[in-house]
CSV table of C-alpha atoms in Angstrom, one decimal:
chain,number,residue,atom,x,y,z
A,1,MET,CA,22.5,22.9,15.0
A,2,HIS,CA,19.5,25.1,15.4
A,3,TYR,CA,16.5,23.4,13.9
A,4,HIS,CA,13.4,25.3,12.7
A,5,THR,CA,11.5,22.3,11.2
A,6,VAL,CA,11.2,18.8,12.5
A,7,LEU,CA,9.9,15.9,10.3
A,8,PHE,CA,8.7,12.9,12.3
A,9,ASP,CA,8.3,9.3,11.3
A,10,LEU,CA,5.1,7.8,12.6
A,11,ASP,CA,5.4,4.1,13.3
A,12,GLY,CA,7.9,3.4,16.0
A,13,THR,CA,8.6,7.1,16.6
A,14,LEU,CA,5.3,8.8,17.5
A,15,THR,CA,3.3,5.7,18.1
A,16,ASP,CA,4.0,2.0,18.8
A,17,PRO,CA,1.9,0.1,16.2
A,18,ARG,CA,3.3,-3.3,17.0
A,19,GLU,CA,0.0,-5.1,17.7
A,20,GLY,CA,-1.9,-3.8,14.7
A,21,LEU,CA,0.9,-4.2,12.2
A,22,LEU,CA,1.8,-7.7,13.3
A,23,ASN,CA,-1.9,-8.7,13.0
A,24,GLY,CA,-1.9,-7.1,9.5
A,25,LEU,CA,1.2,-8.9,8.5
A,26,GLU,CA,-0.1,-12.3,9.6
A,27,ARG,CA,-3.4,-11.6,7.7
A,28,ALA,CA,-1.5,-10.5,4.6
A,29,LEU,CA,0.8,-13.6,4.5
A,30,ALA,CA,-2.2,-15.9,5.0
A,31,THR,CA,-3.8,-14.5,1.9
A,32,ILE,CA,-0.8,-15.9,-0.1
A,33,GLY,CA,-0.7,-19.2,1.8
A,34,MET,CA,2.2,-18.4,4.1
A,35,THR,CA,2.1,-19.4,7.8
A,36,VAL,CA,3.9,-17.4,10.4
A,37,GLU,CA,5.5,-19.6,13.1
A,38,ASP,CA,7.3,-16.9,14.9
A,39,ARG,CA,5.2,-13.7,15.2
A,40,ASP,CA,8.0,-11.7,16.7
A,41,SER,CA,10.2,-12.3,13.6
A,42,LEU,CA,7.9,-10.0,11.7
A,43,GLU,CA,9.0,-7.0,13.7
A,44,ILE,CA,11.7,-6.3,11.2
A,45,LEU,CA,8.9,-5.3,8.8
A,46,ILE,CA,7.8,-2.5,11.0
A,47,GLY,CA,9.1,0.7,9.6
A,48,PRO,CA,10.1,0.1,5.9
A,49,PRO,CA,7.7,0.7,3.1
A,50,ALA,CA,5.5,-2.4,2.9
A,51,HIS,CA,6.4,-3.2,-0.7
A,52,ASP,CA,10.2,-3.0,0.1
A,53,GLY,CA,9.9,-4.9,3.4
A,54,PHE,CA,8.0,-7.8,1.9
A,55,ALA,CA,10.4,-8.1,-0.9
A,56,ARG,CA,13.6,-7.7,1.0
A,57,TYR,CA,12.9,-9.6,4.2
A,58,LEU,CA,10.4,-12.2,3.0
A,59,GLY,CA,11.6,-12.7,-0.6
A,60,LEU,CA,8.2,-12.1,-2.1
A,61,THR,CA,7.9,-11.5,-5.8
A,62,GLU,CA,5.0,-10.7,-8.1
A,63,PRO,CA,2.1,-11.4,-8.2
A,64,SER,CA,2.2,-12.6,-4.5
A,65,LEU,CA,4.0,-9.3,-3.5
A,66,SER,CA,1.2,-7.0,-4.6
A,67,VAL,CA,-1.5,-9.3,-3.2
A,68,ALA,CA,0.1,-9.3,0.2
A,69,VAL,CA,0.8,-5.6,0.3
A,70,ALA,CA,-2.9,-4.9,-0.6
A,71,ALA,CA,-4.2,-7.2,2.1
A,72,TYR,CA,-1.8,-5.7,4.6
A,73,ARG,CA,-2.8,-2.1,3.8
A,74,GLU,CA,-6.5,-3.0,3.9
A,75,TYR,CA,-6.2,-4.5,7.4
A,76,VAL,CA,-4.2,-1.6,8.8
A,77,ALA,CA,-6.5,1.0,7.4
A,78,GLN,CA,-9.6,-0.7,8.7
A,79,ARG,CA,-8.4,-2.2,12.1
A,80,GLY,CA,-4.7,-2.1,12.6
A,81,ALA,CA,-4.5,1.7,12.8
A,82,PHE,CA,-6.4,1.5,16.1
A,83,GLU,CA,-4.4,-1.4,17.6
A,84,ASN,CA,-1.8,1.1,18.5
A,85,ARG,CA,-0.6,3.4,21.3
A,86,VAL,CA,1.1,6.8,21.5
A,87,ILE,CA,4.7,6.7,22.8
A,88,ASP,CA,4.9,8.1,26.4
A,89,GLY,CA,5.8,11.7,26.4
A,90,VAL,CA,5.2,12.4,22.7
A,91,PRO,CA,2.1,14.6,23.1
A,92,GLU,CA,3.9,16.8,25.6
A,93,LEU,CA,7.0,16.9,23.4
A,94,LEU,CA,5.0,18.1,20.4
A,95,ALA,CA,3.3,20.8,22.5
A,96,GLU,CA,6.6,22.1,23.7
A,97,LEU,CA,8.2,22.1,20.3
A,98,ALA,CA,5.3,23.9,18.8
A,99,GLY,CA,5.3,26.3,21.7
A,100,ALA,CA,8.9,27.1,21.0
A,101,GLY,CA,8.1,28.1,17.5
A,102,LEU,CA,9.3,25.0,15.6
A,103,SER,CA,7.4,23.8,12.5
A,104,LEU,CA,6.4,20.2,12.8
A,105,ALA,CA,5.4,17.7,10.0
A,106,VAL,CA,5.0,14.0,9.6
A,107,ALA,CA,7.0,12.0,6.9
A,108,THR,CA,5.8,8.4,7.0
A,109,SER,CA,5.9,5.3,4.7
A,110,LYS,CA,2.2,4.7,5.6
A,111,PRO,CA,-0.3,5.8,3.0
A,112,THR,CA,-1.4,9.3,3.8
A,113,PRO,CA,-5.1,8.5,4.5
A,114,THR,CA,-4.0,5.8,7.0
A,115,ALA,CA,-1.5,8.1,8.7
A,116,MET,CA,-4.2,10.7,9.1
A,117,THR,CA,-6.5,8.2,10.6
A,118,VAL,CA,-3.9,7.3,13.2
A,119,LEU,CA,-3.1,10.9,14.0
A,120,ASP,CA,-6.7,11.9,14.2
A,121,HIS,CA,-7.6,8.9,16.5
A,122,PHE,CA,-4.9,9.9,19.0
A,123,GLY,CA,-5.5,13.7,18.8
A,124,LEU,CA,-2.1,14.5,17.3
A,125,THR,CA,-3.1,16.0,14.0
A,126,SER,CA,-3.3,19.6,15.1
A,127,TRP,CA,0.4,19.8,15.9
A,128,PHE,CA,1.5,19.2,12.4
A,129,ALA,CA,1.7,21.7,9.5
A,130,PHE,CA,1.6,18.9,7.0
A,131,VAL,CA,1.4,15.1,6.9
A,132,ALA,CA,3.4,13.5,4.1
A,133,GLY,CA,2.7,9.8,3.4
A,134,ALA,CA,3.1,7.3,0.7
A,135,ASP,CA,0.5,7.0,-2.0
A,136,TYR,CA,-1.3,4.2,-3.8
A,137,THR,CA,-0.1,5.1,-7.3
A,138,GLY,CA,3.6,4.5,-6.6
A,139,ASP,CA,4.7,8.0,-7.1
A,140,ARG,CA,5.8,8.2,-3.5
A,141,GLN,CA,7.2,4.8,-2.4
A,142,THR,CA,10.6,5.4,-0.7
A,143,LYS,CA,11.3,7.5,2.4
A,144,ARG,CA,13.3,9.9,0.3
A,145,ASP,CA,10.2,10.5,-1.8
A,146,VAL,CA,8.1,11.2,1.2
A,147,ILE,CA,10.6,13.5,2.8
A,148,GLU,CA,11.0,15.4,-0.5
A,149,HIS,CA,7.2,15.8,-0.7
A,150,ALA,CA,7.1,17.2,2.8
A,151,LEU,CA,9.9,19.7,2.0
A,152,GLU,CA,8.0,20.8,-1.2
A,153,GLU,CA,4.7,21.3,0.6
A,154,LEU,CA,6.3,23.2,3.4
A,155,ARG,CA,8.0,25.4,0.8
A,156,LEU,CA,11.5,24.7,2.2
A,157,ARG,CA,14.1,25.5,-0.5
A,158,SER,CA,17.0,24.5,1.6
A,159,PRO,CA,17.5,21.5,3.9
A,160,GLU,CA,19.4,23.6,6.4
A,161,GLY,CA,17.7,23.8,9.7
A,162,VAL,CA,15.5,20.7,8.9
A,163,VAL,CA,15.8,17.4,10.8
A,164,MET,CA,14.2,14.0,10.2
A,165,VAL,CA,13.4,12.0,13.4
A,166,GLY,CA,12.8,8.3,13.0
A,167,ASP,CA,13.6,4.8,14.3
A,168,ARG,CA,14.8,2.9,11.2
A,169,GLU,CA,17.6,3.2,8.7
A,170,HIS,CA,15.2,4.2,6.0
A,171,ASP,CA,14.5,7.5,7.8
A,172,VAL,CA,18.2,8.3,8.0
A,173,ILE,CA,19.1,7.2,4.5
A,174,GLY,CA,16.1,9.1,3.0
A,175,ALA,CA,17.1,12.3,4.9
A,176,ARG,CA,20.8,12.0,3.9
A,177,HIS,CA,19.9,11.8,0.2
A,178,LEU,CA,18.3,15.2,0.5
A,179,GLY,CA,20.9,16.9,2.7
A,180,VAL,CA,18.6,16.8,5.7
A,181,ASP,CA,20.0,16.1,9.2
A,182,SER,CA,18.6,13.0,11.0
A,183,ILE,CA,18.0,11.8,14.6
A,184,GLY,CA,17.6,8.2,15.3
A,185,VAL,CA,15.4,7.2,18.3
A,186,LEU,CA,15.9,3.9,20.2
A,187,TRP,CA,12.4,3.4,21.5
A,188,GLY,CA,11.3,2.1,18.1
A,189,TYR,CA,12.3,-0.9,16.0
A,190,GLY,CA,15.8,-0.1,14.8
A,191,PRO,CA,18.8,-0.9,16.9
A,192,ARG,CA,21.6,1.7,17.5
A,193,SER,CA,23.9,-0.1,15.1
A,194,GLU,CA,21.4,0.2,12.3
A,195,LEU,CA,20.9,3.9,12.8
A,196,GLU,CA,24.6,4.6,13.2
A,197,ASP,CA,25.6,2.5,10.2
A,198,ALA,CA,23.1,4.4,8.1
A,199,GLY,CA,24.7,7.7,9.2
A,200,ALA,CA,22.4,9.3,11.7
A,201,ASP,CA,23.7,12.6,12.9
A,202,HIS,CA,22.4,11.9,16.4
A,203,VAL,CA,20.9,8.9,18.2
A,204,VAL,CA,18.8,9.3,21.4
A,205,GLU,CA,17.5,6.8,23.8
A,206,THR,CA,14.5,8.8,25.4
A,207,VAL,CA,11.9,11.3,24.5
A,208,GLY,CA,13.6,13.6,27.0
A,209,GLU,CA,16.9,13.4,25.2
A,210,LEU,CA,15.2,14.2,21.9
A,211,ARG,CA,13.5,17.2,23.5
A,212,GLU,CA,16.9,18.6,24.8
A,213,LEU,CA,18.5,18.1,21.4
A,214,LEU,CA,15.7,19.8,19.4
A,215,LEU,CA,15.4,22.7,21.8
A,216,SER,CA,19.1,23.3,22.2
A,217,ARG,CA,20.5,26.5,20.9
A,218,PRO,CA,24.0,27.1,19.4
């Protein structure tokens, strides 16, 4: 497949947000009286929309759910966004893809302002034609919503030639719902089995493999 547009997930795909997100998760759970005994067990919450992850993996219900999500988002926006690092090779990849004429965008479950803060902080913003994130009103909560928003803003009437790159099943499932191809990456937080079971069109282990796939010609 020859791709002309690449949508990138942010957390676990472009950057490794582990430190900041785990700090935020601990802070969020403390606000509702929950103690975290195994910090590493919270890694499963990196990637999914916060509301979905807290409900699915921690069993939270209202009103605790909304309180925890708000505390988490506040921490990430103020501090956690900077407790982060760019995945090795990603800046070079973005430069090469843009140089080859591909259109690049971000489709993330992070709220758009926080995503912009991260991208600006690491000097990545200029590579992207658009940054699609979740919003605070609830109109864009799922990964499908975010991807659809990106397609609309990029004025893409057909999913042909578009690919979503991400590290969790939510990226793959959201793309499939819209007829968009997907590439799962293994340097993030989703195992191969999760990505393959979700129906990823391709799974790659390294940034180099991703580069070859995106720049390949039929």
